[in-house]
Amino acid sequence: MSNTVLTFTKETIYKMKEHYQSTITNQNPPGSVFVAKPNGCTITAYKSGKVLFQGNGASIEAAKWGANEPSHSSASKPSATKKKRITANSGKYAPPRNIGQLSIIGSDEVGTGDYFGPITVTAAYVSNDKIELLKELGVKDSKDLNDSQITKIAEQIIPIVPHSLLILRNEKYNELEQSGMNQGKLKAMLHNQAISKVLTRVKSENKVDGILIDQFCQPEVFFNYLKGKSIPWKSGENIYFSTKAEGIHIAVAAASIIARYAFVKEFEKLSKMVGFELPKGAGPKVDQKAAEFIKKHGEASLTKVAKLHFANTGKAKRLIK
Ligand code: MG
């Protein structure tokens, strides 16, 4: 059994909480932010920034996050943790210092931590001569923007930014998830498809200096998810992965805004169809609304509006009993 302790920023812990949303337990040890139990591993995040990974899957889960920030302490496997961090920081997928001034295809996804609603993935191409224009239009990290700002900016940039937007609606998502694909694999497949489409569209007439993916897992894991699939951009293009990539190149920020815009629109459509407003996220309010949904539309219809494998499904059913 391995134990790893890593220290993270508040933002990363927030991202982790989103990432593990579907496996978060009711446990609440003093000083903790959340306790999640994905894949044979227990993850306890503390307000201090320390995160404890325990159990058989601990080193795998820790490696997903450990590589991006300095690890201050680690219990039983210090050398393994350290090695992974160094590999990623100096790795071949690290963006160059001047990436902010290059012509880049950026990709990002939205909706993975929300029980209700689809996953949307966008890849967007921004040439270096459009960077200033996009800044002027207000393109920045979508987490700093509210839904109405997102809508306004998205509607302005959609006609001028070559992009590919993919929407994986709930029914299809659940079908794929139940066939054995985890969310990471689904995301990797959508990113691959979106990037491929944009690259094909822009490549003949534009310079593409590289592809930047907002990192949700280690690059090796990402490509492992795509084993056996065609990845037309893998050879011949510069490929970069980074967490918080919205701040590294505006193409990712633009992709993120378009993906969120599509998510918000889909979400509104779903709420209309359901007959009441669906909440975002995966908290207790979501459990209540899921229970309300089941009472009104029946459990079988849940597959059309929600990500069934999240813990919310079970919680909603318990609320009804
Ligand atoms: Mg992202």
PDB file of C-alpha atoms and ligand atoms in Angstrom:
ATOM      1  CA  MET A   1       0.000   0.000   0.000  1.00  0.00           C
ATOM      2  CA  SER A   2       1.502   3.281  -0.983  1.00  0.00           C
ATOM      3  CA  ASN A   3       1.105   6.669   0.577  1.00  0.00           C
ATOM      4  CA  THR A   4       1.914   9.953  -1.082  1.00  0.00           C
ATOM      5  CA  VAL A   5       1.520  13.475   0.218  1.00  0.00           C
ATOM      6  CA  LEU A   6       1.709  16.386  -2.187  1.00  0.00           C
ATOM      7  CA  THR A   7       1.093  20.097  -1.723  1.00  0.00           C
ATOM      8  CA  PHE A   8      -1.026  22.016  -4.180  1.00  0.00           C
ATOM      9  CA  THR A   9      -2.421  25.488  -4.782  1.00  0.00           C
ATOM     10  CA  LYS A  10      -6.069  26.260  -4.005  1.00  0.00           C
ATOM     11  CA  GLU A  11      -6.877  26.329  -7.723  1.00  0.00           C
ATOM     12  CA  THR A  12      -5.480  22.859  -8.249  1.00  0.00           C
ATOM     13  CA  ILE A  13      -7.403  21.514  -5.278  1.00  0.00           C
ATOM     14  CA  TYR A  14     -10.529  23.039  -6.776  1.00  0.00           C
ATOM     15  CA  LYS A  15      -9.716  21.310 -10.073  1.00  0.00           C
ATOM     16  CA  MET A  16      -9.130  18.040  -8.250  1.00  0.00           C
ATOM     17  CA  LYS A  17     -12.469  18.365  -6.545  1.00  0.00           C
ATOM     18  CA  GLU A  18     -14.117  18.825  -9.921  1.00  0.00           C
ATOM     19  CA  HIS A  19     -12.134  15.968 -11.396  1.00  0.00           C
ATOM     20  CA  TYR A  20     -13.060  13.514  -8.637  1.00  0.00           C
ATOM     21  CA  GLN A  21     -16.594  14.885  -8.191  1.00  0.00           C
ATOM     22  CA  SER A  22     -18.272  11.593  -9.035  1.00  0.00           C
ATOM     23  CA  THR A  23     -16.281   9.665  -6.410  1.00  0.00           C
ATOM     24  CA  ILE A  24     -16.442  12.141  -3.520  1.00  0.00           C
ATOM     25  CA  THR A  25     -17.651  10.569  -0.261  1.00  0.00           C
ATOM     26  CA  ASN A  26     -19.572  11.979   2.674  1.00  0.00           C
ATOM     27  CA  GLN A  27     -16.519  11.660   4.916  1.00  0.00           C
ATOM     28  CA  ASN A  28     -15.355  14.967   6.294  1.00  0.00           C
ATOM     29  CA  PRO A  29     -12.248  14.719   8.493  1.00  0.00           C
ATOM     30  CA  PRO A  30     -11.245  17.927  10.343  1.00  0.00           C
ATOM     31  CA  GLY A  31      -9.528  20.440   8.083  1.00  0.00           C
ATOM     32  CA  SER A  32     -10.411  18.549   4.927  1.00  0.00           C
ATOM     33  CA  VAL A  33     -11.843  19.932   1.702  1.00  0.00           C
ATOM     34  CA  PHE A  34     -12.989  16.570   0.324  1.00  0.00           C
ATOM     35  CA  VAL A  35     -12.405  12.836   0.459  1.00  0.00           C
ATOM     36  CA  ALA A  36     -12.670  10.967  -2.862  1.00  0.00           C
ATOM     37  CA  LYS A  37     -12.305   7.277  -3.621  1.00  0.00           C
ATOM     38  CA  PRO A  38     -11.459   6.713  -7.283  1.00  0.00           C
ATOM     39  CA  ASN A  39      -9.987   3.427  -8.589  1.00  0.00           C
ATOM     40  CA  GLY A  40      -8.883   1.726  -5.364  1.00  0.00           C
ATOM     41  CA  CYS A  41      -7.395   4.897  -3.956  1.00  0.00           C
ATOM     42  CA  THR A  42      -8.424   7.256  -1.175  1.00  0.00           C
ATOM     43  CA  ILE A  43      -7.644  10.915  -1.737  1.00  0.00           C
ATOM     44  CA  THR A  44      -7.978  13.374   1.119  1.00  0.00           C
ATOM     45  CA  ALA A  45      -7.469  17.059   0.322  1.00  0.00           C
ATOM     46  CA  TYR A  46      -6.844  19.476   3.200  1.00  0.00           C
ATOM     47  CA  LYS A  47      -7.380  23.208   3.467  1.00  0.00           C
ATOM     48  CA  SER A  48      -3.637  23.558   4.103  1.00  0.00           C
ATOM     49  CA  GLY A  49      -3.061  22.509   0.489  1.00  0.00           C
ATOM     50  CA  LYS A  50      -1.770  19.071   1.417  1.00  0.00           C
ATOM     51  CA  VAL A  51      -3.325  16.127  -0.378  1.00  0.00           C
ATOM     52  CA  LEU A  52      -2.932  12.564   0.845  1.00  0.00           C
ATOM     53  CA  PHE A  53      -3.111   9.710  -1.684  1.00  0.00           C
ATOM     54  CA  GLN A  54      -3.557   6.267  -0.094  1.00  0.00           C
ATOM     55  CA  GLY A  55      -4.077   2.740  -1.360  1.00  0.00           C
ATOM     56  CA  ASN A  56      -3.197   0.663  -4.378  1.00  0.00           C
ATOM     57  CA  GLY A  57      -4.024   3.239  -7.012  1.00  0.00           C
ATOM     58  CA  ALA A  58      -2.333   6.032  -5.030  1.00  0.00           C
ATOM     59  CA  SER A  59       0.802   6.485  -7.086  1.00  0.00           C
ATOM     60  CA  ILE A  60      -1.173   6.500 -10.349  1.00  0.00           C
ATOM     61  CA  GLU A  61      -3.608   9.134  -9.089  1.00  0.00           C
ATOM     62  CA  ALA A  62      -0.823  11.183  -7.494  1.00  0.00           C
ATOM     63  CA  ALA A  63       1.145  11.143 -10.742  1.00  0.00           C
ATOM     64  CA  LYS A  64      -1.787  12.796 -12.495  1.00  0.00           C
ATOM     65  CA  TRP A  65      -1.275  15.857 -10.315  1.00  0.00           C
ATOM     66  CA  GLY A  66       2.161  15.561  -8.790  1.00  0.00           C
ATOM     67  CA  ALA A  67       3.997  16.386 -11.927  1.00  0.00           C
ATOM     68  CA  ASN A  68       2.748  19.932 -12.159  1.00  0.00           C
ATOM     69  CA  GLU A  69       3.621  21.410  -8.837  1.00  0.00           C
ATOM     70  CA  PRO A  70       6.479  21.028  -6.418  1.00  0.00           C
ATOM     71  CA  SER A  71       5.979  18.197  -3.994  1.00  0.00           C
ATOM     72  CA  HIS A  72       6.995  19.206  -0.519  1.00  0.00           C
ATOM     73  CA  SER A  73       6.786  15.885   1.162  1.00  0.00           C
ATOM     74  CA  SER A  74       5.960  12.345   0.322  1.00  0.00           C
ATOM     75  CA  ALA A  75       5.710   9.444   2.645  1.00  0.00           C
ATOM     76  CA  SER A  76       6.629   6.033   1.369  1.00  0.00           C
ATOM     77  CA  LYS A  77       7.673   6.656  -2.217  1.00  0.00           C
ATOM     78  CA  PRO A  78       9.670   9.858  -2.343  1.00  0.00           C
ATOM     79  CA  SER A  79      11.926   8.929  -5.236  1.00  0.00           C
ATOM     80  CA  ALA A  80       9.105   7.821  -7.515  1.00  0.00           C
ATOM     81  CA  THR A  81       7.180  11.046  -6.973  1.00  0.00           C
ATOM     82  CA  LYS A  82      10.227  13.183  -7.527  1.00  0.00           C
ATOM     83  CA  LYS A  83      11.223  11.421 -10.698  1.00  0.00           C
ATOM     84  CA  LYS A  84       7.788  11.903 -12.257  1.00  0.00           C
ATOM     85  CA  ARG A  85       7.809  15.591 -11.478  1.00  0.00           C
ATOM     86  CA  ILE A  86      11.165  16.164 -13.128  1.00  0.00           C
ATOM     87  CA  THR A  87      10.164  14.184 -16.214  1.00  0.00           C
ATOM     88  CA  ALA A  88       7.092  16.328 -16.814  1.00  0.00           C
ATOM     89  CA  ASN A  89       8.739  19.671 -16.130  1.00  0.00           C
ATOM     90  CA  SER A  90      11.549  19.108 -18.589  1.00  0.00           C
ATOM     91  CA  GLY A  91       9.472  16.806 -20.780  1.00  0.00           C
ATOM     92  CA  LYS A  92       9.092  16.994 -24.511  1.00  0.00           C
ATOM     93  CA  TYR A  93       5.510  18.247 -24.158  1.00  0.00           C
ATOM     94  CA  ALA A  94       6.406  21.327 -22.112  1.00  0.00           C
ATOM     95  CA  PRO A  95       5.405  24.549 -23.950  1.00  0.00           C
ATOM     96  CA  PRO A  96       8.281  26.817 -25.048  1.00  0.00           C
ATOM     97  CA  ARG A  97       8.723  30.157 -23.275  1.00  0.00           C
ATOM     98  CA  ASN A  98       7.566  32.179 -26.284  1.00  0.00           C
ATOM     99  CA  ILE A  99       4.419  30.136 -26.879  1.00  0.00           C
ATOM    100  CA  GLY A 100       2.198  33.147 -26.112  1.00  0.00           C
ATOM    101  CA  GLN A 101       3.320  34.783 -29.383  1.00  0.00           C
ATOM    102  CA  LEU A 102       2.961  31.722 -31.630  1.00  0.00           C
ATOM    103  CA  SER A 103       0.113  30.534 -33.876  1.00  0.00           C
ATOM    104  CA  ILE A 104      -1.491  27.732 -31.923  1.00  0.00           C
ATOM    105  CA  ILE A 105      -4.358  25.278 -31.916  1.00  0.00           C
ATOM    106  CA  GLY A 106      -5.608  25.089 -28.336  1.00  0.00           C
ATOM    107  CA  SER A 107      -8.104  22.623 -26.886  1.00  0.00           C
ATOM    108  CA  ASP A 108     -10.165  22.416 -23.733  1.00  0.00           C
ATOM    109  CA  GLU A 109     -13.287  20.729 -22.401  1.00  0.00           C
ATOM    110  CA  VAL A 110     -16.243  21.700 -20.204  1.00  0.00           C
ATOM    111  CA  GLY A 111     -18.855  19.801 -18.219  1.00  0.00           C
ATOM    112  CA  THR A 112     -16.823  16.894 -16.904  1.00  0.00           C
ATOM    113  CA  GLY A 113     -17.567  17.771 -13.272  1.00  0.00           C
ATOM    114  CA  ASP A 114     -21.243  18.540 -13.827  1.00  0.00           C
ATOM    115  CA  TYR A 115     -23.755  15.777 -13.160  1.00  0.00           C
ATOM    116  CA  PHE A 116     -26.328  17.284 -15.495  1.00  0.00           C
ATOM    117  CA  GLY A 117     -25.505  18.216 -19.060  1.00  0.00           C
ATOM    118  CA  PRO A 118     -23.085  17.160 -21.759  1.00  0.00           C
ATOM    119  CA  ILE A 119     -19.340  17.293 -22.148  1.00  0.00           C
ATOM    120  CA  THR A 120     -18.292  19.890 -24.697  1.00  0.00           C
ATOM    121  CA  VAL A 121     -14.823  19.970 -26.215  1.00  0.00           C
ATOM    122  CA  THR A 122     -13.424  22.668 -28.467  1.00  0.00           C
ATOM    123  CA  ALA A 123     -10.200  23.026 -30.379  1.00  0.00           C
ATOM    124  CA  ALA A 124      -9.536  26.533 -31.698  1.00  0.00           C
ATOM    125  CA  TYR A 125      -6.859  27.962 -33.970  1.00  0.00           C
ATOM    126  CA  VAL A 126      -5.508  31.405 -33.193  1.00  0.00           C
ATOM    127  CA  SER A 127      -2.805  32.838 -35.452  1.00  0.00           C
ATOM    128  CA  ASN A 128      -0.378  35.207 -33.814  1.00  0.00           C
ATOM    129  CA  ASP A 129      -1.787  38.224 -35.701  1.00  0.00           C
ATOM    130  CA  LYS A 130      -5.190  37.646 -34.051  1.00  0.00           C
ATOM    131  CA  ILE A 131      -3.942  37.464 -30.470  1.00  0.00           C
ATOM    132  CA  GLU A 132      -4.344  41.198 -29.776  1.00  0.00           C
ATOM    133  CA  LEU A 133      -7.799  41.325 -31.331  1.00  0.00           C
ATOM    134  CA  LEU A 134      -9.006  38.457 -29.140  1.00  0.00           C
ATOM    135  CA  LYS A 135      -7.602  40.146 -26.060  1.00  0.00           C
ATOM    136  CA  GLU A 136      -9.539  43.267 -26.998  1.00  0.00           C
ATOM    137  CA  LEU A 137     -12.712  41.225 -27.371  1.00  0.00           C
ATOM    138  CA  GLY A 138     -12.260  40.126 -23.779  1.00  0.00           C
ATOM    139  CA  VAL A 139     -10.982  36.578 -24.285  1.00  0.00           C
ATOM    140  CA  LYS A 140      -9.414  35.329 -21.067  1.00  0.00           C
ATOM    141  CA  ASP A 141      -9.665  32.441 -18.642  1.00  0.00           C
ATOM    142  CA  SER A 142     -13.343  31.421 -18.764  1.00  0.00           C
ATOM    143  CA  LYS A 143     -13.313  30.774 -15.020  1.00  0.00           C
ATOM    144  CA  ASP A 144     -13.094  34.550 -14.559  1.00  0.00           C
ATOM    145  CA  LEU A 145     -16.192  35.128 -16.700  1.00  0.00           C
ATOM    146  CA  ASN A 146     -19.881  34.672 -15.933  1.00  0.00           C
ATOM    147  CA  ASP A 147     -22.329  33.014 -18.309  1.00  0.00           C
ATOM    148  CA  SER A 148     -23.587  36.232 -19.883  1.00  0.00           C
ATOM    149  CA  GLN A 149     -20.028  37.479 -20.494  1.00  0.00           C
ATOM    150  CA  ILE A 150     -19.170  34.090 -21.987  1.00  0.00           C
ATOM    151  CA  THR A 151     -22.134  34.335 -24.348  1.00  0.00           C
ATOM    152  CA  LYS A 152     -21.245  37.834 -25.473  1.00  0.00           C
ATOM    153  CA  ILE A 153     -17.588  37.013 -26.125  1.00  0.00           C
ATOM    154  CA  ALA A 154     -18.322  33.634 -27.720  1.00  0.00           C
ATOM    155  CA  GLU A 155     -20.766  35.131 -30.212  1.00  0.00           C
ATOM    156  CA  GLN A 156     -18.120  37.636 -31.261  1.00  0.00           C
ATOM    157  CA  ILE A 157     -15.266  35.174 -31.648  1.00  0.00           C
ATOM    158  CA  ILE A 158     -17.102  32.176 -33.162  1.00  0.00           C
ATOM    159  CA  PRO A 159     -17.196  33.755 -36.657  1.00  0.00           C
ATOM    160  CA  ILE A 160     -13.512  34.742 -36.608  1.00  0.00           C
ATOM    161  CA  VAL A 161     -11.777  31.850 -34.840  1.00  0.00           C
ATOM    162  CA  PRO A 162     -11.516  28.591 -36.826  1.00  0.00           C
ATOM    163  CA  HIS A 163     -12.634  25.910 -34.412  1.00  0.00           C
ATOM    164  CA  SER A 164     -14.220  22.536 -33.952  1.00  0.00           C
ATOM    165  CA  LEU A 165     -16.841  22.097 -31.272  1.00  0.00           C
ATOM    166  CA  LEU A 166     -17.944  18.642 -30.167  1.00  0.00           C
ATOM    167  CA  ILE A 167     -20.871  17.959 -27.878  1.00  0.00           C
ATOM    168  CA  LEU A 168     -21.134  14.571 -26.198  1.00  0.00           C
ATOM    169  CA  ARG A 169     -24.733  14.445 -24.974  1.00  0.00           C
ATOM    170  CA  ASN A 170     -25.729  12.457 -21.929  1.00  0.00           C
ATOM    171  CA  GLU A 171     -27.341   9.480 -23.601  1.00  0.00           C
ATOM    172  CA  LYS A 172     -24.278   8.756 -25.733  1.00  0.00           C
ATOM    173  CA  TYR A 173     -21.952   9.542 -22.840  1.00  0.00           C
ATOM    174  CA  ASN A 174     -23.698   6.987 -20.627  1.00  0.00           C
ATOM    175  CA  GLU A 175     -23.675   4.402 -23.379  1.00  0.00           C
ATOM    176  CA  LEU A 176     -19.916   4.792 -23.865  1.00  0.00           C
ATOM    177  CA  GLU A 177     -19.219   4.944 -20.138  1.00  0.00           C
ATOM    178  CA  GLN A 178     -21.222   1.761 -19.574  1.00  0.00           C
ATOM    179  CA  SER A 179     -19.302   0.052 -22.353  1.00  0.00           C
ATOM    180  CA  GLY A 180     -16.179   0.505 -20.250  1.00  0.00           C
ATOM    181  CA  MET A 181     -14.694   3.840 -21.320  1.00  0.00           C
ATOM    182  CA  ASN A 182     -13.727   6.049 -18.445  1.00  0.00           C
ATOM    183  CA  GLN A 183     -14.135   9.797 -18.603  1.00  0.00           C
ATOM    184  CA  GLY A 184     -10.425  10.328 -19.276  1.00  0.00           C
ATOM    185  CA  LYS A 185     -10.588   8.194 -22.373  1.00  0.00           C
ATOM    186  CA  LEU A 186     -13.735   9.922 -23.594  1.00  0.00           C
ATOM    187  CA  LYS A 187     -12.080  13.301 -23.166  1.00  0.00           C
ATOM    188  CA  ALA A 188      -8.923  12.180 -24.969  1.00  0.00           C
ATOM    189  CA  MET A 189     -11.009  10.905 -27.890  1.00  0.00           C
ATOM    190  CA  LEU A 190     -12.945  14.170 -28.140  1.00  0.00           C
ATOM    191  CA  HIS A 191      -9.788  16.298 -27.963  1.00  0.00           C
ATOM    192  CA  ASN A 192      -8.230  14.132 -30.673  1.00  0.00           C
ATOM    193  CA  GLN A 193     -11.240  14.527 -32.938  1.00  0.00           C
ATOM    194  CA  ALA A 194     -11.572  18.282 -32.412  1.00  0.00           C
ATOM    195  CA  ILE A 195      -7.859  18.952 -32.947  1.00  0.00           C
ATOM    196  CA  SER A 196      -7.794  16.762 -36.074  1.00  0.00           C
ATOM    197  CA  LYS A 197     -10.724  18.636 -37.603  1.00  0.00           C
ATOM    198  CA  VAL A 198      -9.290  22.090 -36.995  1.00  0.00           C
ATOM    199  CA  LEU A 199      -5.848  21.100 -38.192  1.00  0.00           C
ATOM    200  CA  THR A 200      -7.256  19.740 -41.462  1.00  0.00           C
ATOM    201  CA  ARG A 201      -9.232  22.931 -41.960  1.00  0.00           C
ATOM    202  CA  VAL A 202      -6.480  25.464 -41.305  1.00  0.00           C
ATOM    203  CA  LYS A 203      -3.261  23.753 -42.236  1.00  0.00           C
ATOM    204  CA  SER A 204      -3.136  24.355 -45.991  1.00  0.00           C
ATOM    205  CA  GLU A 205      -3.460  28.131 -45.693  1.00  0.00           C
ATOM    206  CA  ASN A 206      -2.073  28.913 -42.258  1.00  0.00           C
ATOM    207  CA  LYS A 207       1.033  28.430 -40.211  1.00  0.00           C
ATOM    208  CA  VAL A 208       0.471  26.164 -37.212  1.00  0.00           C
ATOM    209  CA  ASP A 209       3.358  26.440 -34.765  1.00  0.00           C
ATOM    210  CA  GLY A 210       1.955  23.919 -32.340  1.00  0.00           C
ATOM    211  CA  ILE A 211      -0.937  22.298 -30.527  1.00  0.00           C
ATOM    212  CA  LEU A 212      -1.576  23.075 -26.877  1.00  0.00           C
ATOM    213  CA  ILE A 213      -3.856  20.842 -24.840  1.00  0.00           C
ATOM    214  CA  ASP A 214      -5.221  21.912 -21.490  1.00  0.00           C
ATOM    215  CA  GLN A 215      -3.810  19.027 -19.521  1.00  0.00           C
ATOM    216  CA  PHE A 216      -6.162  16.747 -17.595  1.00  0.00           C
ATOM    217  CA  CYS A 217      -3.805  13.783 -17.342  1.00  0.00           C
ATOM    218  CA  GLN A 218      -0.184  13.015 -18.090  1.00  0.00           C
ATOM    219  CA  PRO A 219       0.591  13.164 -21.845  1.00  0.00           C
ATOM    220  CA  GLU A 220       1.629   9.497 -21.813  1.00  0.00           C
ATOM    221  CA  VAL A 221      -1.722   8.564 -20.284  1.00  0.00           C
ATOM    222  CA  PHE A 222      -3.492  10.758 -22.840  1.00  0.00           C
ATOM    223  CA  PHE A 223      -1.852   8.970 -25.770  1.00  0.00           C
ATOM    224  CA  ASN A 224      -2.387   5.627 -24.099  1.00  0.00           C
ATOM    225  CA  TYR A 225      -6.128   6.358 -24.086  1.00  0.00           C
ATOM    226  CA  LEU A 226      -5.874   6.812 -27.865  1.00  0.00           C
ATOM    227  CA  LYS A 227      -4.048   3.564 -28.516  1.00  0.00           C
ATOM    228  CA  GLY A 228      -5.259   2.032 -31.778  1.00  0.00           C
ATOM    229  CA  LYS A 229      -6.907   5.297 -32.876  1.00  0.00           C
ATOM    230  CA  SER A 230      -5.644   7.477 -35.673  1.00  0.00           C
ATOM    231  CA  ILE A 231      -3.960  10.635 -34.321  1.00  0.00           C
ATOM    232  CA  PRO A 232      -3.192  12.617 -37.473  1.00  0.00           C
ATOM    233  CA  TRP A 233      -1.481  15.444 -35.581  1.00  0.00           C
ATOM    234  CA  LYS A 234       0.830  13.275 -33.498  1.00  0.00           C
ATOM    235  CA  SER A 235       3.690  13.207 -35.968  1.00  0.00           C
ATOM    236  CA  GLY A 236       4.688  16.365 -37.730  1.00  0.00           C
ATOM    237  CA  GLU A 237       3.276  18.886 -35.246  1.00  0.00           C
ATOM    238  CA  ASN A 238       4.696  20.366 -32.080  1.00  0.00           C
ATOM    239  CA  ILE A 239       2.538  19.130 -29.228  1.00  0.00           C
ATOM    240  CA  TYR A 240       2.359  20.780 -25.833  1.00  0.00           C
ATOM    241  CA  PHE A 241       0.456  19.926 -22.688  1.00  0.00           C
ATOM    242  CA  SER A 242      -0.011  22.238 -19.738  1.00  0.00           C
ATOM    243  CA  THR A 243      -2.398  22.668 -16.860  1.00  0.00           C
ATOM    244  CA  LYS A 244      -3.970  26.145 -16.717  1.00  0.00           C
ATOM    245  CA  ALA A 245      -3.226  26.413 -20.434  1.00  0.00           C
ATOM    246  CA  GLU A 246      -5.844  29.203 -20.798  1.00  0.00           C
ATOM    247  CA  GLY A 247      -3.221  31.468 -19.303  1.00  0.00           C
ATOM    248  CA  ILE A 248      -0.436  30.198 -21.555  1.00  0.00           C
ATOM    249  CA  HIS A 249      -2.011  30.777 -24.970  1.00  0.00           C
ATOM    250  CA  ILE A 250      -5.195  32.619 -25.866  1.00  0.00           C
ATOM    251  CA  ALA A 251      -6.187  29.795 -28.257  1.00  0.00           C
ATOM    252  CA  VAL A 252      -6.970  27.632 -25.232  1.00  0.00           C
ATOM    253  CA  ALA A 253      -8.889  30.478 -23.585  1.00  0.00           C
ATOM    254  CA  ALA A 254     -10.908  30.921 -26.802  1.00  0.00           C
ATOM    255  CA  ALA A 255     -11.531  27.152 -27.019  1.00  0.00           C
ATOM    256  CA  SER A 256     -12.628  27.132 -23.414  1.00  0.00           C
ATOM    257  CA  ILE A 257     -15.064  30.046 -23.948  1.00  0.00           C
ATOM    258  CA  ILE A 258     -16.638  28.395 -27.001  1.00  0.00           C
ATOM    259  CA  ALA A 259     -16.932  25.071 -25.153  1.00  0.00           C
ATOM    260  CA  ARG A 260     -18.544  26.775 -22.159  1.00  0.00           C
ATOM    261  CA  TYR A 261     -20.901  28.737 -24.377  1.00  0.00           C
ATOM    262  CA  ALA A 262     -22.075  25.496 -25.978  1.00  0.00           C
ATOM    263  CA  PHE A 263     -22.390  23.856 -22.579  1.00  0.00           C
ATOM    264  CA  VAL A 264     -24.509  26.728 -21.224  1.00  0.00           C
ATOM    265  CA  LYS A 265     -26.796  26.608 -24.264  1.00  0.00           C
ATOM    266  CA  GLU A 266     -27.222  22.839 -24.004  1.00  0.00           C
ATOM    267  CA  PHE A 267     -27.862  23.186 -20.309  1.00  0.00           C
ATOM    268  CA  GLU A 268     -30.604  25.742 -20.927  1.00  0.00           C
ATOM    269  CA  LYS A 269     -32.212  23.418 -23.466  1.00  0.00           C
ATOM    270  CA  LEU A 270     -32.161  20.566 -20.964  1.00  0.00           C
ATOM    271  CA  SER A 271     -33.700  22.704 -18.236  1.00  0.00           C
ATOM    272  CA  LYS A 272     -36.487  23.686 -20.613  1.00  0.00           C
ATOM    273  CA  MET A 273     -37.111  20.076 -21.541  1.00  0.00           C
ATOM    274  CA  VAL A 274     -37.121  18.968 -17.910  1.00  0.00           C
ATOM    275  CA  GLY A 275     -39.467  21.734 -16.838  1.00  0.00           C
ATOM    276  CA  PHE A 276     -37.347  23.204 -14.056  1.00  0.00           C
ATOM    277  CA  GLU A 277     -33.921  24.747 -13.738  1.00  0.00           C
ATOM    278  CA  LEU A 278     -31.122  22.205 -13.421  1.00  0.00           C
ATOM    279  CA  PRO A 279     -28.206  23.083 -11.154  1.00  0.00           C
ATOM    280  CA  LYS A 280     -24.568  22.865 -12.247  1.00  0.00           C
ATOM    281  CA  GLY A 281     -21.869  20.942 -10.393  1.00  0.00           C
ATOM    282  CA  ALA A 282     -22.443  17.753  -8.433  1.00  0.00           C
ATOM    283  CA  GLY A 283     -23.351  18.922  -4.922  1.00  0.00           C
ATOM    284  CA  PRO A 284     -26.351  18.208  -2.648  1.00  0.00           C
ATOM    285  CA  LYS A 285     -28.631  20.525  -4.635  1.00  0.00           C
ATOM    286  CA  VAL A 286     -27.960  18.351  -7.651  1.00  0.00           C
ATOM    287  CA  ASP A 287     -29.041  15.250  -5.676  1.00  0.00           C
ATOM    288  CA  GLN A 288     -32.330  16.966  -4.815  1.00  0.00           C
ATOM    289  CA  LYS A 289     -33.024  18.034  -8.382  1.00  0.00           C
ATOM    290  CA  ALA A 290     -32.118  14.566  -9.670  1.00  0.00           C
ATOM    291  CA  ALA A 291     -34.648  13.103  -7.220  1.00  0.00           C
ATOM    292  CA  GLU A 292     -37.216  15.630  -8.428  1.00  0.00           C
ATOM    293  CA  PHE A 293     -36.442  14.631 -11.996  1.00  0.00           C
ATOM    294  CA  ILE A 294     -36.915  10.910 -11.272  1.00  0.00           C
ATOM    295  CA  LYS A 295     -40.265  11.585  -9.604  1.00  0.00           C
ATOM    296  CA  LYS A 296     -41.437  13.651 -12.543  1.00  0.00           C
ATOM    297  CA  HIS A 297     -39.983  11.789 -15.534  1.00  0.00           C
ATOM    298  CA  GLY A 298     -39.007   8.340 -14.216  1.00  0.00           C
ATOM    299  CA  GLU A 299     -35.564   6.907 -13.537  1.00  0.00           C
ATOM    300  CA  ALA A 300     -35.111   5.572 -17.072  1.00  0.00           C
ATOM    301  CA  SER A 301     -35.158   9.117 -18.483  1.00  0.00           C
ATOM    302  CA  LEU A 302     -32.252  10.195 -16.319  1.00  0.00           C
ATOM    303  CA  THR A 303     -29.849   8.907 -18.964  1.00  0.00           C
ATOM    304  CA  LYS A 304     -30.934  11.768 -21.243  1.00  0.00           C
ATOM    305  CA  VAL A 305     -29.897  14.532 -18.856  1.00  0.00           C
ATOM    306  CA  ALA A 306     -27.241  13.252 -16.431  1.00  0.00           C
ATOM    307  CA  LYS A 307     -23.930  11.423 -16.144  1.00  0.00           C
ATOM    308  CA  LEU A 308     -25.272   8.298 -14.519  1.00  0.00           C
ATOM    309  CA  HIS A 309     -22.033   6.953 -13.046  1.00  0.00           C
ATOM    310  CA  PHE A 310     -21.681   9.949 -10.712  1.00  0.00           C
ATOM    311  CA  ALA A 311     -22.473   9.239  -7.047  1.00  0.00           C
ATOM    312  CA  ASN A 312     -25.412  11.679  -7.384  1.00  0.00           C
ATOM    313  CA  THR A 313     -27.536   8.973  -9.019  1.00  0.00           C
ATOM    314  CA  GLY A 314     -27.450   6.753  -5.941  1.00  0.00           C
ATOM    315  CA  LYS A 315     -27.906   9.716  -3.606  1.00  0.00           C
ATOM    316  CA  ALA A 316     -30.976  10.891  -5.549  1.00  0.00           C
ATOM    317  CA  LYS A 317     -32.517   7.436  -5.403  1.00  0.00           C
ATOM    318  CA  ARG A 318     -31.952   7.288  -1.656  1.00  0.00           C
ATOM    319  CA  LEU A 319     -33.655  10.655  -1.291  1.00  0.00           C
ATOM    320  CA  ILE A 320     -36.784   9.268  -2.896  1.00  0.00           C
ATOM    321  CA  LYS A 321     -37.014   6.250  -0.582  1.00  0.00           C
TER     322      LYS A 321
HETATM  323 MG    MG B   1      -9.502  22.147 -18.996  1.00  0.00          MG
END
